[in-house]
């Protein structure tokens, strides 16, 4: 099982009119196919698509926990309130800052690591193994682990700073100025594996002969990267960055454990804000409206990404 | 690999790799170190990398402070049930999606992409209300139902890739030999698909084992809660925490995922990638 074989195979179906294609049409009307599909389709519709539509409907009501029965239809009132909710806009701004702040360094660092791991270096296996660890850890544990690192007295970060004679260190997670950068570092650390693995697999798709030919022509490392590697890597890079951005914008557990949105709301991501509204203050309708706004933003990003993907496809 | 890598470039590469190794490893090493430190060393103003007097006290204290075995059992049940059920119902559908192109497969693939991008708060509020109506709040069954549906998109995604990797020629050969459709599926396709199914199940297991948000919302009492939720109880309301037991419990909670992940790592990266590239 190699990375490349899975990639090459994916996304390529038989040409239209191939035997594969013909057969599929006939079986499609087959009751057998439905028999195979329904066990998954029913739960998806009932527990995923259904709640999604229900959630959107809730955004137009005054649903609250505890008095769900007398719920009233209120039209766009929740959205109007959201427009004037400074705390919501704060969390939204922080969410965007966080998503960009994590996704961009994550991509740059992961690209560097992927390029290194693609070389014939000696400690490669160790780096590969280590790069996977953050992926396997529960987000809650990642948060706890970094709390230990950031701990003002017993943490290794401040101790290192003291050892290097750079001062006394500080209380990273509770400082107004340092809290967001501190959680962003954790976000970068936690998300690096997926990005690295995806980019590494993309690199392994680069035709080796092209590299050799470019090198024979006297192209330096940078030019080889720009003219040979990057064009092949670009679709993967675009996909993973768009997905990373969306995942980060929606993230919850990591920051919940690290700062719980503090200090003074400086790290209160949209999901944390919505969670509090819904399950601390019981404002289901309002929180659902917040979710709808988040979906709208994400849809725009997804649309941009899809258009980019299509264009990338035409280029090749 | 690189054709003409100069010696200084090589040295730079090793230096960069070392930097990555330190960045990736040091938080994890610090977690382990903290877990084995006696209280005296944890209170010291100059923490040491390696515990001078390693101890298991923190593990004992962790078990005293929180119901860890119960929480681990809850996590295990929820993750196992979710993984098994998700794979059982996803495999047939993935087979149909991989072998027959239809509007349904296209719609399902689209839904897989969308579901990856979803802010769960929009899903959890209705699910909370539905489960409340069914009296399934604060039960593992309610959580398992949510986990199954939540694991389905990715399971489908992985499995479709594995089914495509099984050559259709083999199935055709079997049907030429007179094997019925079901017979072919059971005796030809299933064995070839088995490793992929196992990898998918293990991946679903880990994601459920690690999941936090749904468990936080749906489980109310400590004896019902899963490991990640119970771990957060070590961090007090004011964020003050007994560092030793916190580290010990966190370390223990990671071990199962690390072991499982080490087993399936190579298989996941393949399908993860197929997903990332395809979408």
Coordinates of C-alpha atoms in Angstrom, one line a residue:
Chain A
X1 CA 0.0 0.0 0.0
X2 CA 1.7 3.1 -1.1
X3 CA 0.6 6.7 -1.1
X4 CA 1.1 7.1 -4.8
X5 CA -1.0 4.3 -6.0
X6 CA -4.0 5.5 -4.0
X7 CA -3.6 9.0 -5.4
X8 CA -3.2 8.1 -8.9
X9 CA -6.1 5.8 -8.8
X10 CA -8.5 8.2 -7.1
X11 CA -10.5 10.5 -9.2
X12 CA -10.0 8.5 -12.4
X13 CA -13.0 6.5 -13.5
X14 CA -13.2 4.4 -16.6
X15 CA -13.7 6.3 -19.8
X16 CA -17.4 6.8 -20.7
X17 CA -18.7 3.9 -22.7
X18 CA -16.3 1.4 -21.2
X19 CA -17.7 -1.9 -20.1
X20 CA -17.5 -0.7 -16.5
X21 CA -19.7 2.2 -17.3
X22 CA -22.4 0.2 -19.1
X23 CA -22.6 -2.4 -16.4
X24 CA -23.1 0.2 -13.8
X25 CA -26.2 1.7 -15.4
X26 CA -28.0 -1.6 -15.4
X27 CA -27.2 -2.4 -11.9
X28 CA -28.2 1.0 -10.7
X29 CA -31.8 0.1 -11.2
X30 CA -31.1 -3.1 -9.4
X31 CA -33.0 -3.6 -6.1
X32 CA -29.8 -5.2 -4.8
X33 CA -27.9 -1.9 -5.0
X34 CA -30.6 -0.2 -2.9
X35 CA -30.4 -3.0 -0.4
X36 CA -26.7 -2.3 0.0
X37 CA -27.1 1.4 0.2
X38 CA -30.0 1.8 2.6
X39 CA -28.3 0.8 5.8
X40 CA -26.0 3.8 5.5
X41 CA -28.4 6.1 3.8
X42 CA -31.2 6.0 6.3
X43 CA -29.0 7.0 9.3
X44 CA -27.4 9.7 7.2
X45 CA -30.7 11.1 6.3
X46 CA -32.2 10.8 9.8
X47 CA -29.3 11.8 11.9
X48 CA -27.3 14.1 9.7
X49 CA -29.3 15.8 6.9
X50 CA -32.4 15.9 9.0
X51 CA -30.8 17.7 12.0
X52 CA -29.0 20.0 9.6
X53 CA -32.3 21.2 8.2
X54 CA -33.8 21.3 11.7
X55 CA -30.8 23.4 12.8
X56 CA -31.3 25.9 10.0
X57 CA -35.0 26.1 11.0
X58 CA -34.1 26.6 14.6
X59 CA -32.1 29.7 13.6
X60 CA -35.4 31.4 12.8
X61 CA -37.1 30.6 16.1
X62 CA -36.6 31.7 19.7
X63 CA -35.9 28.2 20.9
X64 CA -34.4 28.0 24.3
X65 CA -33.4 25.0 26.4
X66 CA -36.1 24.2 29.0
X67 CA -39.0 25.7 27.1
X68 CA -38.7 24.2 23.7
X69 CA -42.5 23.6 23.5
X70 CA -43.6 27.2 23.3
X71 CA -41.0 28.0 20.7
X72 CA -42.1 30.8 18.4
X73 CA -41.1 31.6 14.8
X74 CA -39.3 34.9 14.9
X75 CA -38.1 35.3 11.3
X76 CA -34.7 37.0 11.0
X77 CA -34.7 38.4 14.5
X78 CA -31.7 36.3 15.6
X79 CA -29.7 37.4 12.6
X80 CA -30.6 41.0 13.3
X81 CA -29.4 40.5 16.9
X82 CA -26.2 38.9 15.7
X83 CA -25.5 41.9 13.5
X84 CA -25.5 44.1 16.6
X85 CA -23.7 41.6 18.9
X86 CA -20.2 43.0 19.4
X87 CA -19.1 39.9 21.2
X88 CA -20.1 37.8 18.2
X89 CA -18.1 39.9 15.8
X90 CA -15.2 39.8 18.2
X91 CA -15.3 36.0 18.2
X92 CA -15.7 36.0 14.4
X93 CA -12.7 38.2 14.0
X94 CA -10.7 36.0 16.4
X95 CA -11.8 33.0 14.5
X96 CA -10.6 34.3 11.2
X97 CA -7.3 35.5 12.8
X98 CA -6.9 32.1 14.3
X99 CA -7.7 30.2 11.1
X100 CA -5.3 32.2 9.0
X101 CA -2.7 32.3 11.8
X102 CA -2.8 28.5 12.0
X103 CA -3.3 27.5 8.4
X104 CA -0.5 29.6 6.8
X105 CA 2.4 28.7 9.1
X106 CA 1.1 25.1 9.1
X107 CA 1.3 25.0 5.4
X108 CA 4.8 26.5 5.2
X109 CA 6.2 24.3 8.0
X110 CA 4.5 21.2 6.6
X111 CA 5.9 21.9 3.1
X112 CA 9.4 22.3 4.5
X113 CA 9.0 19.0 6.5
X114 CA 7.5 17.2 3.5
X115 CA 10.4 18.3 1.3
X116 CA 12.9 17.1 3.9
X117 CA 11.2 13.8 4.4
X118 CA 11.2 13.3 0.6
X119 CA 15.0 13.5 0.7
X120 CA 17.2 10.6 1.5
X121 CA 18.1 11.7 5.0
X122 CA 19.1 9.5 7.9
X123 CA 16.7 10.5 10.6
X124 CA 13.8 10.4 8.2
X125 CA 12.0 7.5 9.8
X126 CA 12.1 9.1 13.2
X127 CA 10.7 12.4 11.8
X128 CA 8.0 10.5 10.0
X129 CA 7.0 8.7 13.2
X130 CA 7.1 11.9 15.3
X131 CA 5.2 13.8 12.7
X132 CA 2.3 11.4 13.1
X133 CA 2.1 11.7 16.9
X134 CA 0.0 14.9 17.1
X135 CA -2.5 13.3 14.7
X136 CA -3.1 10.3 17.0
X137 CA -3.4 12.3 20.2
X138 CA -6.8 13.3 21.5
X139 CA -7.2 17.1 21.1
X140 CA -7.9 17.3 24.8
X141 CA -4.5 15.7 25.5
X142 CA -2.8 18.0 23.1
X143 CA -4.3 21.0 25.0
X144 CA -3.3 19.6 28.4
X145 CA 0.2 18.8 27.2
X146 CA 0.7 22.4 26.0
X147 CA -0.7 23.8 29.2
X148 CA 2.1 21.9 30.9
X149 CA 4.6 23.4 28.5
X150 CA 3.2 26.9 28.9
X151 CA 2.9 26.6 32.7
X152 CA 4.4 29.8 34.1
X153 CA 6.3 28.1 36.9
X154 CA 6.7 24.4 36.2
X155 CA 6.6 24.7 32.4
X156 CA 9.6 23.9 30.1
X157 CA 9.1 27.0 28.0
X158 CA 9.7 29.6 30.7
X159 CA 12.5 27.4 32.1
X160 CA 14.2 27.4 28.7
X161 CA 13.8 31.2 28.5
X162 CA 15.3 31.6 31.9
X163 CA 18.2 29.2 31.1
X164 CA 19.0 31.2 27.9
X165 CA 19.0 34.4 30.0
X166 CA 16.1 35.9 28.0
X167 CA 14.2 37.1 31.0
X168 CA 11.8 35.5 33.5
X169 CA 9.3 34.2 31.0
X170 CA 5.6 34.9 31.4
X171 CA 2.2 33.5 31.8
X172 CA 1.6 32.8 28.2
X173 CA -2.0 31.6 28.2
X174 CA -3.4 34.2 30.5
X175 CA -1.6 37.3 29.1
X176 CA -3.9 39.4 27.0
X177 CA -1.3 39.9 24.3
X178 CA 0.2 36.4 24.3
X179 CA -2.8 34.1 24.6
X180 CA -3.9 34.1 21.0
X181 CA -0.3 33.6 19.6
X182 CA 0.3 30.9 22.2
X183 CA -2.8 28.9 21.2
X184 CA -2.0 29.5 17.5
X185 CA 1.4 27.7 18.0
X186 CA -0.5 24.7 19.5
X187 CA -2.9 24.7 16.5
X188 CA 0.1 24.7 14.1
X189 CA 1.7 21.8 16.0
X190 CA -1.5 19.8 16.2
X191 CA -2.4 20.1 12.5
X192 CA 1.0 19.6 10.9
X193 CA 0.7 15.8 10.4
X194 CA -2.2 15.8 8.0
X195 CA -0.7 18.6 6.0
X196 CA 2.7 17.0 5.9
X197 CA 1.4 13.6 4.9
X198 CA -0.8 15.1 2.1
X199 CA 2.0 17.2 0.8
X200 CA 4.5 14.3 1.0
X201 CA 2.2 12.1 -1.0
X202 CA 1.8 14.9 -3.5
X203 CA 5.6 15.1 -3.8
X204 CA 5.9 11.4 -4.4
X205 CA 3.7 11.9 -7.4
X206 CA 6.2 14.3 -9.0
X207 CA 7.8 12.5 -11.9
X208 CA 11.4 11.8 -11.0
X209 CA 12.6 12.0 -14.6
X210 CA 11.5 15.6 -14.8
X211 CA 13.6 16.4 -11.8
X212 CA 16.6 14.7 -13.4
X213 CA 16.1 16.5 -16.7
X214 CA 15.8 19.8 -15.0
X215 CA 18.9 19.2 -13.0
X216 CA 20.8 18.2 -16.1
X217 CA 19.7 21.5 -17.7
X218 CA 21.4 23.1 -14.7
X219 CA 18.4 24.2 -12.8
X220 CA 19.1 25.0 -9.1
X221 CA 17.0 23.6 -6.3
X222 CA 14.7 26.6 -6.2
X223 CA 14.0 26.6 -9.9
X224 CA 13.5 22.8 -9.8
X225 CA 10.9 23.3 -7.0
X226 CA 9.2 26.1 -8.9
X227 CA 9.0 24.6 -12.3
X228 CA 8.7 20.9 -11.5
X229 CA 7.5 20.3 -8.0
X230 CA 5.1 23.1 -7.4
X231 CA 2.9 22.6 -10.5
X232 CA 2.3 19.0 -9.4
X233 CA 1.8 19.9 -5.8
X234 CA -0.5 22.8 -6.3
X235 CA -3.8 21.0 -6.4
X236 CA -3.0 19.1 -3.2
X237 CA -1.7 22.3 -1.5
X238 CA -4.8 24.2 -2.4
X239 CA -7.1 21.4 -1.1
X240 CA -5.4 20.9 2.1
X241 CA -5.1 24.6 2.8
X242 CA -8.7 25.2 2.2
X243 CA -9.7 22.2 4.4
X244 CA -7.3 23.3 7.1
X245 CA -8.7 26.8 7.1
X246 CA -12.2 25.4 7.5
X247 CA -11.3 22.9 10.2
X248 CA -9.5 25.5 12.1
X249 CA -12.3 28.0 11.8
X250 CA -14.6 25.3 13.3
X251 CA -12.2 24.1 16.0
X252 CA -13.2 23.8 19.6
X253 CA -11.6 21.3 21.9
X254 CA -8.0 22.5 21.7
X255 CA -8.8 26.1 22.7
X256 CA -11.5 25.0 25.2
X257 CA -8.9 23.1 27.1
X258 CA -6.1 25.6 26.7
X259 CA -7.8 28.9 27.6
X260 CA -11.6 28.3 27.5
X261 CA -11.8 31.4 25.4
X262 CA -10.0 33.6 27.9
X263 CA -8.4 35.9 28.9
X264 CA -11.2 38.4 28.5
X265 CA -12.5 36.6 25.4
X266 CA -9.2 37.0 23.5
X267 CA -9.3 33.4 22.3
X268 CA -13.0 32.9 22.2
X269 CA -13.4 31.2 18.8
X270 CA -16.9 31.2 17.1
X271 CA -17.5 27.6 18.2
X272 CA -16.7 28.4 21.8
X273 CA -19.0 31.4 21.7
X274 CA -21.8 29.4 20.1
X275 CA -21.3 26.5 22.6
X276 CA -21.7 28.9 25.5
X277 CA -24.8 30.6 24.0
X278 CA -26.4 27.2 23.4
X279 CA -25.4 25.1 26.4
X280 CA -24.6 27.6 29.1
X281 CA -27.3 30.2 28.4
X282 CA -29.7 27.9 26.6
X283 CA -30.1 30.2 23.6
X284 CA -30.6 27.5 21.0
X285 CA -32.2 29.7 18.3
X286 CA -29.5 32.3 18.7
X287 CA -26.7 29.7 18.6
X288 CA -28.2 28.1 15.6
X289 CA -28.3 31.4 13.8
X290 CA -24.6 31.7 14.6
X291 CA -24.0 28.3 13.1
X292 CA -25.8 29.4 9.9
X293 CA -23.5 32.4 9.6
X294 CA -20.5 30.2 10.0
X295 CA -21.8 27.9 7.3
X296 CA -22.3 30.8 5.0
X297 CA -18.7 31.9 5.5
X298 CA -17.4 28.4 5.0
X299 CA -19.5 28.0 1.8
X300 CA -17.8 31.1 0.4
X301 CA -14.4 29.6 1.1
X302 CA -15.4 26.2 -0.3
X303 CA -16.7 27.9 -3.4
X304 CA -13.4 29.8 -3.9
X305 CA -11.5 26.6 -3.3
X306 CA -13.6 24.6 -5.8
X307 CA -13.2 27.3 -8.5
X308 CA -9.5 27.2 -7.8
X309 CA -9.5 23.5 -8.2
X310 CA -11.3 23.6 -11.5
X311 CA -8.9 26.2 -12.8
X312 CA -5.9 24.1 -11.6
X313 CA -7.4 21.2 -13.5
X314 CA -7.6 23.2 -16.8
X315 CA -4.0 24.3 -16.5
X316 CA -2.7 20.8 -16.5
Chain B
X1 CA 17.2 11.4 -4.7
X2 CA 18.6 14.9 -5.1
X3 CA 21.2 14.6 -7.7
X4 CA 23.8 17.1 -6.8
X5 CA 23.4 18.0 -3.2
X6 CA 26.4 19.9 -1.9
X7 CA 27.8 19.1 1.5
X8 CA 26.7 22.4 3.0
X9 CA 23.2 21.9 1.6
X10 CA 23.1 18.5 3.2
X11 CA 24.2 20.0 6.5
X12 CA 21.4 22.6 6.3
X13 CA 18.9 19.9 5.6
X14 CA 20.0 17.9 8.7
X15 CA 19.8 21.1 10.8
X16 CA 16.3 21.8 9.6
X17 CA 15.2 18.2 10.3
X18 CA 16.6 18.4 13.8
X19 CA 14.7 21.6 14.3
X20 CA 11.5 19.8 13.3
X21 CA 12.3 16.8 15.5
X22 CA 12.7 19.1 18.5
X23 CA 9.5 21.1 17.8
X24 CA 7.5 17.9 17.2
X25 CA 8.9 15.9 20.1
X26 CA 9.4 18.2 23.0
X27 CA 5.8 18.8 24.1
X28 CA 5.3 15.0 24.2
X29 CA 8.5 14.3 26.1
X30 CA 7.6 17.0 28.5
X31 CA 4.2 15.4 29.1
X32 CA 5.9 12.1 29.9
X33 CA 8.5 13.7 32.1
X34 CA 5.8 15.6 34.1
X35 CA 3.8 12.4 34.5
X36 CA 6.6 10.7 36.3
X37 CA 7.8 13.6 38.5
X38 CA 7.2 13.5 42.3
X39 CA 5.3 16.5 43.7
X40 CA 8.5 18.0 45.1
X41 CA 10.1 18.3 41.7
X42 CA 6.9 19.7 40.1
X43 CA 6.9 22.4 42.7
X44 CA 10.5 23.3 42.1
X45 CA 11.2 26.7 40.5
X46 CA 13.7 25.1 38.1
X47 CA 12.0 22.2 36.4
X48 CA 14.2 19.4 35.1
X49 CA 13.8 17.6 31.8
X50 CA 14.2 14.2 33.3
X51 CA 12.7 13.4 36.7
X52 CA 15.4 12.9 39.2
X53 CA 13.3 10.6 41.4
X54 CA 10.8 9.1 39.0
X55 CA 7.6 7.9 40.7
X56 CA 4.2 6.4 39.9
X57 CA 2.5 8.5 42.5
X58 CA 0.8 10.7 39.9
X59 CA -0.8 7.7 38.3
X60 CA -2.1 6.6 41.7
X61 CA -3.4 10.1 42.5
X62 CA -5.0 10.4 39.0
X63 CA -7.0 7.2 39.7
X64 CA -8.0 8.5 43.1
X65 CA -9.2 11.8 41.9
X66 CA -11.3 10.8 38.9
X67 CA -13.1 7.7 37.8
X68 CA -10.6 6.8 35.1
X69 CA -11.4 3.1 34.7
X70 CA -15.1 3.9 34.2
X71 CA -14.3 6.7 31.8
X72 CA -11.9 4.4 29.8
X73 CA -14.6 1.7 29.7
X74 CA -17.2 4.3 28.5
X75 CA -14.8 5.5 25.8
X76 CA -14.0 1.9 24.8
X77 CA -17.7 0.9 24.4
X78 CA -18.6 4.1 22.5
X79 CA -15.6 3.9 20.2
X80 CA -15.9 0.1 19.5
X81 CA -19.7 0.2 18.9
X82 CA -19.3 3.3 16.7
X83 CA -16.5 1.8 14.6
X84 CA -18.1 -1.6 14.1
X85 CA -21.6 -0.2 13.2
X86 CA -20.2 2.5 11.0
X87 CA -18.1 0.0 9.0
X88 CA -20.9 -2.6 8.8
X89 CA -23.3 -0.1 7.2
X90 CA -20.7 1.9 5.2
X91 CA -19.0 -1.1 3.5
X92 CA -22.0 -2.1 1.3
X93 CA -22.7 1.5 0.4
X94 CA -19.1 2.2 -0.4
X95 CA -19.1 -0.9 -2.7
X96 CA -22.0 0.4 -4.6
X97 CA -20.5 3.9 -4.8
X98 CA -17.2 2.6 -6.1
X99 CA -18.5 0.2 -8.6
X100 CA -21.5 2.1 -10.0
X101 CA -21.5 5.7 -10.9
X102 CA -24.9 7.2 -10.2
X103 CA -26.5 10.4 -9.0
X104 CA -26.7 8.9 -5.6
X105 CA -23.0 8.3 -5.4
X106 CA -22.4 11.8 -6.6
X107 CA -24.7 13.3 -4.0
X108 CA -23.1 11.1 -1.3
X109 CA -19.6 12.2 -2.3
X110 CA -20.7 15.8 -2.2
X111 CA -22.2 15.3 1.2
X112 CA -18.9 13.7 2.4
X113 CA -17.0 16.9 1.4
X114 CA -19.6 19.2 3.0
X115 CA -19.7 17.1 6.2
X116 CA -16.0 17.6 6.6
X117 CA -16.5 21.3 6.6
X118 CA -19.4 21.5 9.0
X119 CA -19.5 23.6 12.2
X120 CA -20.8 21.0 14.6
X121 CA -22.8 23.5 16.7
X122 CA -25.4 23.7 13.9
X123 CA -25.7 19.9 14.1
X124 CA -25.5 19.4 17.9
X125 CA -28.4 21.6 18.9
X126 CA -31.0 19.7 16.9
X127 CA -29.3 16.4 17.8
X128 CA -29.5 17.4 21.5
X129 CA -33.2 18.2 21.2
X130 CA -33.9 14.9 19.3
X131 CA -31.9 12.8 21.7
X132 CA -33.6 14.6 24.6
X133 CA -37.0 13.7 23.1
X134 CA -35.9 10.1 22.9
X135 CA -34.5 10.2 26.5
X136 CA -31.1 9.4 25.2
X137 CA -29.2 12.4 26.7
X138 CA -26.5 11.2 29.2
X139 CA -26.5 7.7 27.7
X140 CA -23.8 6.0 25.8
X141 CA -26.3 4.9 23.2
X142 CA -27.2 8.4 22.3
X143 CA -23.5 9.2 21.9
X144 CA -22.9 6.1 19.8
X145 CA -25.7 7.0 17.4
X146 CA -24.1 10.4 16.9
X147 CA -20.6 8.9 16.5
X148 CA -21.8 6.4 13.9
X149 CA -23.2 9.1 11.7
X150 CA -20.3 11.3 12.3
X151 CA -17.8 8.5 11.4
X152 CA -19.8 7.5 8.2
X153 CA -18.5 10.2 5.8
X154 CA -14.9 9.4 6.4
X155 CA -15.5 5.6 6.5
X156 CA -17.2 5.8 3.2
X157 CA -14.4 7.9 1.7
X158 CA -11.7 5.4 2.8
X159 CA -13.7 2.4 1.8
X160 CA -14.5 3.6 -1.7
X161 CA -10.8 3.9 -2.2
X162 CA -10.2 0.4 -1.0
X163 CA -13.0 -1.0 -3.2
X164 CA -11.6 0.7 -6.3
X165 CA -8.3 -0.9 -5.5
X166 CA -9.9 -4.4 -6.0
X167 CA -9.6 -5.1 -9.7
X168 CA -13.0 -5.7 -11.3
X169 CA -11.4 -8.3 -13.5
X170 CA -11.3 -10.7 -10.5
X171 CA -15.0 -10.3 -9.9
X172 CA -15.7 -10.7 -13.6
X173 CA -13.6 -13.9 -13.7
X174 CA -15.6 -15.3 -10.8
X175 CA -18.9 -14.6 -12.4
X176 CA -17.7 -16.2 -15.6
X177 CA -16.9 -19.2 -13.5
X178 CA -20.5 -19.3 -12.6
X179 CA -20.4 -17.7 -9.2
X180 CA -23.5 -15.7 -8.3
X181 CA -23.3 -12.0 -7.4
X182 CA -23.5 -12.6 -3.6
X183 CA -21.0 -15.5 -3.9
X184 CA -18.5 -13.3 -5.7
X185 CA -18.9 -10.6 -3.1
X186 CA -18.4 -13.0 -0.2
X187 CA -15.6 -15.2 -1.6
X188 CA -13.7 -12.9 -3.9
X189 CA -14.2 -9.2 -3.0
X190 CA -14.6 -9.5 0.8
X191 CA -11.2 -11.2 1.5
X192 CA -9.4 -8.6 -0.6
X193 CA -11.2 -5.8 1.1
X194 CA -10.7 -7.1 4.6
X195 CA -7.5 -5.2 5.4
X196 CA -9.0 -1.9 4.2
X197 CA -12.2 -2.6 6.3
X198 CA -10.0 -3.2 9.4
X199 CA -8.0 0.0 8.8
X200 CA -11.2 2.0 8.4
X201 CA -12.7 0.5 11.6
X202 CA -9.5 1.3 13.5
X203 CA -9.5 4.8 12.2
X204 CA -13.2 5.3 13.2
X205 CA -12.3 3.8 16.6
X206 CA -9.5 6.4 17.2
X207 CA -11.6 9.4 16.1
X208 CA -14.4 8.3 18.4
X209 CA -11.9 7.6 21.2
X210 CA -10.5 11.0 20.8
X211 CA -13.8 12.9 20.3
X212 CA -14.6 15.6 22.8
X213 CA -17.3 18.1 21.6
X214 CA -20.3 15.7 21.3
X215 CA -19.4 13.9 24.4
X216 CA -19.1 17.2 26.4
X217 CA -22.6 18.2 25.3
X218 CA -24.4 14.9 25.5
X219 CA -23.0 13.4 28.7
X220 CA -23.8 15.0 31.9
X221 CA -22.8 12.8 34.9
X222 CA -19.2 11.7 35.6
X223 CA -20.0 8.0 35.6
X224 CA -21.3 8.3 32.0
X225 CA -18.6 10.5 30.6
X226 CA -15.8 9.5 28.3
X227 CA -12.1 9.8 28.9
X228 CA -11.5 13.2 27.1
X229 CA -14.3 14.8 29.1
X230 CA -13.2 13.3 32.4
X231 CA -9.6 14.6 31.6
X232 CA -10.9 18.2 31.6
X233 CA -12.1 17.7 35.2
X234 CA -8.5 17.6 36.3
X235 CA -8.2 21.2 35.2
X236 CA -10.2 23.0 37.9
X237 CA -12.8 25.7 37.3
X238 CA -10.2 28.4 37.7
X239 CA -7.7 26.6 35.5
X240 CA -5.6 25.6 38.5
X241 CA -4.5 22.0 38.1
X242 CA -2.6 19.4 39.9
X243 CA 0.0 19.0 37.2
X244 CA 1.3 15.5 38.0
X245 CA -2.0 13.6 37.9
X246 CA -3.2 15.7 35.0
X247 CA -0.1 14.6 33.0
X248 CA -0.4 11.0 34.1
X249 CA -4.0 10.7 33.1
X250 CA -3.4 12.5 29.8
X251 CA -0.5 10.2 29.0
X252 CA -2.6 7.1 29.7
X253 CA -5.4 8.4 27.5
X254 CA -3.1 8.7 24.6
X255 CA -1.6 5.3 24.7
X256 CA -4.4 3.3 23.0
X257 CA -4.6 5.8 20.1
X258 CA -0.8 5.8 19.6
X259 CA -0.7 2.0 19.4
X260 CA -3.6 1.7 17.0
X261 CA -2.3 4.6 14.9
X262 CA 1.1 3.0 14.7
X263 CA -0.6 -0.1 13.2
X264 CA -2.7 1.6 10.6
X265 CA -0.7 4.7 9.9
X266 CA 0.5 3.7 6.4
X267 CA -2.9 2.7 5.3
X268 CA -4.6 5.8 6.5
X269 CA -2.1 8.2 4.9
X270 CA -3.0 6.6 1.5
X271 CA -6.7 7.0 1.8
X272 CA -6.5 10.3 3.6
X273 CA -4.6 11.5 0.7
X274 CA -6.9 10.1 -1.9
X275 CA -9.5 12.1 -0.1
X276 CA -7.5 15.3 0.0
X277 CA -6.5 15.1 -3.6
X278 CA -9.9 14.0 -5.0
X279 CA -12.5 15.8 -3.1

